[in-house]
Amino acid sequence: MTGTPLPRPYRSYVYAYPHKTAYRPLPERPELAALWAGEPKDALSLYAHIPFCEVRCGFCNLFTRIGAPGELTTRYLDALDRQAVAVREALEGAEPVRFATAAFGGGTPTFLTAAELERLCDIAEHRMGADLRAVPLSVETSPATATADRLAVLAGRGATRLSIGVQSFVDAEARAAVRPQRRADVEAALGRIRDAGVPVLNIDLIYGIDGQTPESWRYSLDAALAWRPEELYLYPLYVRPLTGLGRSAPAESDGEWDARRLRLYRQGRDHLLGQGYEQVSMRMFRRADAGPSGPEDHACQTDGMIGLGCGARSYTSALHYSFDYAVDMREIRSIIDAYTETGDFSRAQVGRWVDGAEARRRHLLQSLLQAEGMELAGYEERFGSGAYEDFGPELERFAGYGWLDGSAPDGLLRLSAEGLAHSDGLGPELFSPGVRAAMAAYEPK
């Protein structure tokens, strides 16, 4: 395939499939009890979404709003409680219900007060039945909201991982990303997190910010490494519609920006590998002596997920569902208000049905984007057909690009170093025509 141009390396971050922009209102509004009947429920993932932040970063297209006037957080937790009761009732049946992992995301979960975080944990434990002290619990935070009282609650309730979005330790770069913060405040927050004694600290950094250089990128990397975080995520900057950065003209061409991000990615990757970190995926690096932070018995490719909150997804084997999605602040406020006023959470509202062909794509995509790769025998055992039988043309194309590791052991399908570097180009190559069409027809709001 010599001479064939590679797809752009930064097309889409594929953290889930099908993408949420492929979801649509479900006219039949299926009952959750029917959706979950007969589904395996012995290794579920629980995710609670808190859609509030103290400020909205310029690159952010997550479902979150700035601030919570009046008693909005109280009303939101009231709705979360009602939803949890309805979902737990829908899960009841002959099959045992057990949660293998839990996470609070957003938004910024620590936007909630310490007392509200206690209530959130109570909902997860007493309403849903998740034993937060017995399973890995990951919580996202920010420098401004990582206060000692909030962290004490999370540590006391069993949090095993705290993830903090720093993005850059250079104040000028933080301002360029519309992430107003001072390094001194970031360092103070990191100190409080370490004092709280939560086992795993993850620090998020971003490369590709306007004005960022290899020298300043190295500076941020070393500032993060000084805290010896168990995990580091290196994110390429994306500029998406309806975000703060999306309203300004780019400082360089797409090709120049792609090349600069790739150079910074490789620099960061090589530096972390040299500092005793192992690469888990394109974005994730784990300190080699830290050990795994997740459960051994949960796999996102096969196990179900329960999402609580208006920005959360839930997965059964046949349907991925959520609530409406938006990026524009006015639309987000409207959706949050509607969520807080909802009394009946017994039916799915928005989602996408997943047939056998899409399940195969999802499994291959989510397995292949991990550095450890995918056991071909495991794929065949699950689906009754081989990965090369189902996706021969795509895998042949990836091999031609140099994205597959030819030195991998027999029976293991694994990306090469360049394949991992191009994960955000490879992932979208596996989207089905139907999902592509739905995403293309989606109108951002």
mmCIF file of C-alpha atoms in Angstrom, residues 106-241:
data_model
loop_
_atom_site.group_PDB
_atom_site.id
_atom_site.type_symbol
_atom_site.label_atom_id
_atom_site.label_comp_id
_atom_site.label_asym_id
_atom_site.label_seq_id
_atom_site.Cartn_x
_atom_site.Cartn_y
_atom_site.Cartn_z
ATOM 1 C CA GLY A 106 -18.680 14.996 34.668
ATOM 2 C CA GLY A 107 -18.371 17.821 34.537
ATOM 3 C CA THR A 108 -16.599 17.944 37.861
ATOM 4 C CA PRO A 109 -18.018 15.673 40.580
ATOM 5 C CA THR A 110 -16.118 17.623 43.232
ATOM 6 C CA PHE A 111 -18.117 20.702 42.273
ATOM 7 C CA LEU A 112 -20.511 19.157 44.803
ATOM 8 C CA THR A 113 -19.968 20.022 48.447
ATOM 9 C CA ALA A 114 -18.596 17.452 50.869
ATOM 10 C CA ALA A 115 -22.120 16.765 52.153
ATOM 11 C CA GLU A 116 -23.418 16.365 48.598
ATOM 12 C CA LEU A 117 -20.599 13.933 47.799
ATOM 13 C CA GLU A 118 -21.673 11.897 50.836
ATOM 14 C CA ARG A 119 -25.173 11.816 49.395
ATOM 15 C CA LEU A 120 -23.843 10.768 45.969
ATOM 16 C CA CYS A 121 -21.997 7.864 47.568
ATOM 17 C CA ASP A 122 -25.138 6.941 49.508
ATOM 18 C CA ILE A 123 -27.105 6.787 46.257
ATOM 19 C CA ALA A 124 -24.483 4.510 44.698
ATOM 20 C CA GLU A 125 -24.398 2.237 47.737
ATOM 21 C CA HIS A 126 -27.888 2.231 49.238
ATOM 22 C CA ARG A 127 -29.958 2.691 46.076
ATOM 23 C CA MET A 128 -27.833 0.841 43.501
ATOM 24 C CA GLY A 129 -26.171 -1.684 45.813
ATOM 25 C CA ALA A 130 -22.592 -0.906 44.780
ATOM 26 C CA ASP A 131 -20.047 -1.633 47.519
ATOM 27 C CA LEU A 132 -17.755 1.339 46.964
ATOM 28 C CA ARG A 133 -15.176 0.104 49.469
ATOM 29 C CA ALA A 134 -14.886 -3.262 47.732
ATOM 30 C CA VAL A 135 -14.558 -2.189 44.091
ATOM 31 C CA PRO A 136 -12.338 0.328 42.291
ATOM 32 C CA LEU A 137 -13.909 3.804 42.498
ATOM 33 C CA SER A 138 -12.536 6.526 40.228
ATOM 34 C CA VAL A 139 -13.474 10.193 40.673
ATOM 35 C CA GLU A 140 -12.631 13.211 38.525
ATOM 36 C CA THR A 141 -11.641 16.491 40.143
ATOM 37 C CA SER A 142 -10.168 19.891 39.320
ATOM 38 C CA PRO A 143 -7.568 22.102 41.017
ATOM 39 C CA ALA A 144 -10.173 24.534 42.328
ATOM 40 C CA THR A 145 -12.523 21.892 43.761
ATOM 41 C CA ALA A 146 -9.994 19.408 45.190
ATOM 42 C CA THR A 147 -10.520 20.734 48.709
ATOM 43 C CA ALA A 148 -9.488 18.853 51.822
ATOM 44 C CA ASP A 149 -13.056 18.249 53.042
ATOM 45 C CA ARG A 150 -14.231 16.869 49.696
ATOM 46 C CA LEU A 151 -11.170 14.646 49.335
ATOM 47 C CA ALA A 152 -11.636 13.334 52.869
ATOM 48 C CA VAL A 153 -15.165 12.225 52.008
ATOM 49 C CA LEU A 154 -14.034 10.438 48.858
ATOM 50 C CA ALA A 155 -11.106 8.736 50.575
ATOM 51 C CA GLY A 156 -13.358 7.658 53.433
ATOM 52 C CA ARG A 157 -15.979 6.242 51.093
ATOM 53 C CA GLY A 158 -13.488 4.077 49.223
ATOM 54 C CA ALA A 159 -12.170 6.097 46.287
ATOM 55 C CA THR A 160 -9.176 4.292 44.813
ATOM 56 C CA ARG A 161 -8.355 6.733 42.009
ATOM 57 C CA LEU A 162 -8.529 10.514 41.645
ATOM 58 C CA SER A 163 -8.067 12.047 38.207
ATOM 59 C CA ILE A 164 -7.218 15.743 37.995
ATOM 60 C CA GLY A 165 -7.283 17.757 34.788
ATOM 61 C CA VAL A 166 -4.186 19.942 34.901
ATOM 62 C CA GLN A 167 -3.635 20.169 31.100
ATOM 63 C CA SER A 168 -0.521 22.378 31.471
ATOM 64 C CA PHE A 169 1.756 23.546 34.278
ATOM 65 C CA VAL A 170 2.575 26.641 32.216
ATOM 66 C CA ASP A 171 0.186 29.436 33.157
ATOM 67 C CA ALA A 172 0.315 31.046 29.698
ATOM 68 C CA GLU A 173 -0.615 27.748 28.035
ATOM 69 C CA ALA A 174 -3.485 27.234 30.472
ATOM 70 C CA ARG A 175 -4.796 30.665 29.497
ATOM 71 C CA ALA A 176 -4.387 29.824 25.796
ATOM 72 C CA ALA A 177 -6.565 26.740 26.351
ATOM 73 C CA VAL A 178 -9.082 28.934 28.222
ATOM 74 C CA ARG A 179 -8.250 27.037 31.395
ATOM 75 C CA PRO A 180 -7.711 29.880 33.888
ATOM 76 C CA GLN A 181 -5.524 28.580 36.697
ATOM 77 C CA ARG A 182 -2.195 29.237 38.383
ATOM 78 C CA ARG A 183 0.488 26.618 38.773
ATOM 79 C CA ALA A 184 0.671 27.382 42.490
ATOM 80 C CA ASP A 185 -2.988 26.419 42.876
ATOM 81 C CA VAL A 186 -2.456 23.239 40.860
ATOM 82 C CA GLU A 187 0.492 22.205 43.031
ATOM 83 C CA ALA A 188 -1.501 22.897 46.193
ATOM 84 C CA ALA A 189 -4.351 20.706 44.925
ATOM 85 C CA LEU A 190 -1.954 17.882 44.080
ATOM 86 C CA GLY A 191 -0.531 18.115 47.576
ATOM 87 C CA ARG A 192 -3.998 17.786 49.088
ATOM 88 C CA ILE A 193 -4.748 14.761 46.896
ATOM 89 C CA ARG A 194 -1.565 13.028 48.039
ATOM 90 C CA ASP A 195 -2.357 13.909 51.661
ATOM 91 C CA ALA A 196 -5.796 12.295 51.278
ATOM 92 C CA GLY A 197 -4.102 8.948 50.702
ATOM 93 C CA VAL A 198 -6.108 7.793 47.674
ATOM 94 C CA PRO A 199 -3.975 5.026 46.109
ATOM 95 C CA VAL A 200 -3.975 6.169 42.473
ATOM 96 C CA LEU A 201 -3.381 9.711 41.264
ATOM 97 C CA ASN A 202 -3.946 10.404 37.575
ATOM 98 C CA ILE A 203 -2.863 13.680 35.978
ATOM 99 C CA ASP A 204 -4.278 14.771 32.601
ATOM 100 C CA LEU A 205 -2.024 16.808 30.304
ATOM 101 C CA ILE A 206 -2.769 18.251 26.854
ATOM 102 C CA TYR A 207 -0.400 18.689 23.920
ATOM 103 C CA GLY A 208 -0.962 20.851 20.862
ATOM 104 C CA ILE A 209 -1.929 24.054 22.726
ATOM 105 C CA ASP A 210 -1.277 27.273 20.842
ATOM 106 C CA GLY A 211 2.223 28.478 21.695
ATOM 107 C CA GLN A 212 3.305 25.189 23.261
ATOM 108 C CA THR A 213 6.862 24.141 22.380
ATOM 109 C CA PRO A 214 8.832 20.933 22.939
ATOM 110 C CA GLU A 215 10.572 22.712 25.808
ATOM 111 C CA SER A 216 7.369 23.838 27.507
ATOM 112 C CA TRP A 217 5.814 20.399 26.953
ATOM 113 C CA ARG A 218 8.810 18.791 28.648
ATOM 114 C CA TYR A 219 8.409 21.299 31.475
ATOM 115 C CA SER A 220 4.797 20.197 32.081
ATOM 116 C CA LEU A 221 5.717 16.532 31.838
ATOM 117 C CA ASP A 222 8.471 16.912 34.413
ATOM 118 C CA ALA A 223 6.264 18.975 36.713
ATOM 119 C CA ALA A 224 3.702 16.153 36.640
ATOM 120 C CA LEU A 225 6.353 13.472 37.109
ATOM 121 C CA ALA A 226 7.588 15.234 40.247
ATOM 122 C CA TRP A 227 4.411 13.973 41.927
ATOM 123 C CA ARG A 228 5.104 10.376 40.843
ATOM 124 C CA PRO A 229 1.523 9.878 39.643
ATOM 125 C CA GLU A 230 0.468 6.279 39.240
ATOM 126 C CA GLU A 231 -1.155 7.246 35.926
ATOM 127 C CA LEU A 232 -0.750 9.967 33.340
ATOM 128 C CA TYR A 233 -3.056 10.697 30.424
ATOM 129 C CA LEU A 234 -1.640 12.632 27.471
ATOM 130 C CA TYR A 235 -4.459 14.137 25.403
ATOM 131 C CA PRO A 236 -4.107 15.786 22.001
ATOM 132 C CA LEU A 237 -5.902 19.105 21.865
ATOM 133 C CA TYR A 238 -9.054 19.065 19.767
ATOM 134 C CA VAL A 239 -10.935 22.176 18.693
ATOM 135 C CA ARG A 240 -14.587 21.246 18.290
ATOM 136 C CA PRO A 241 -17.707 23.150 17.236
#
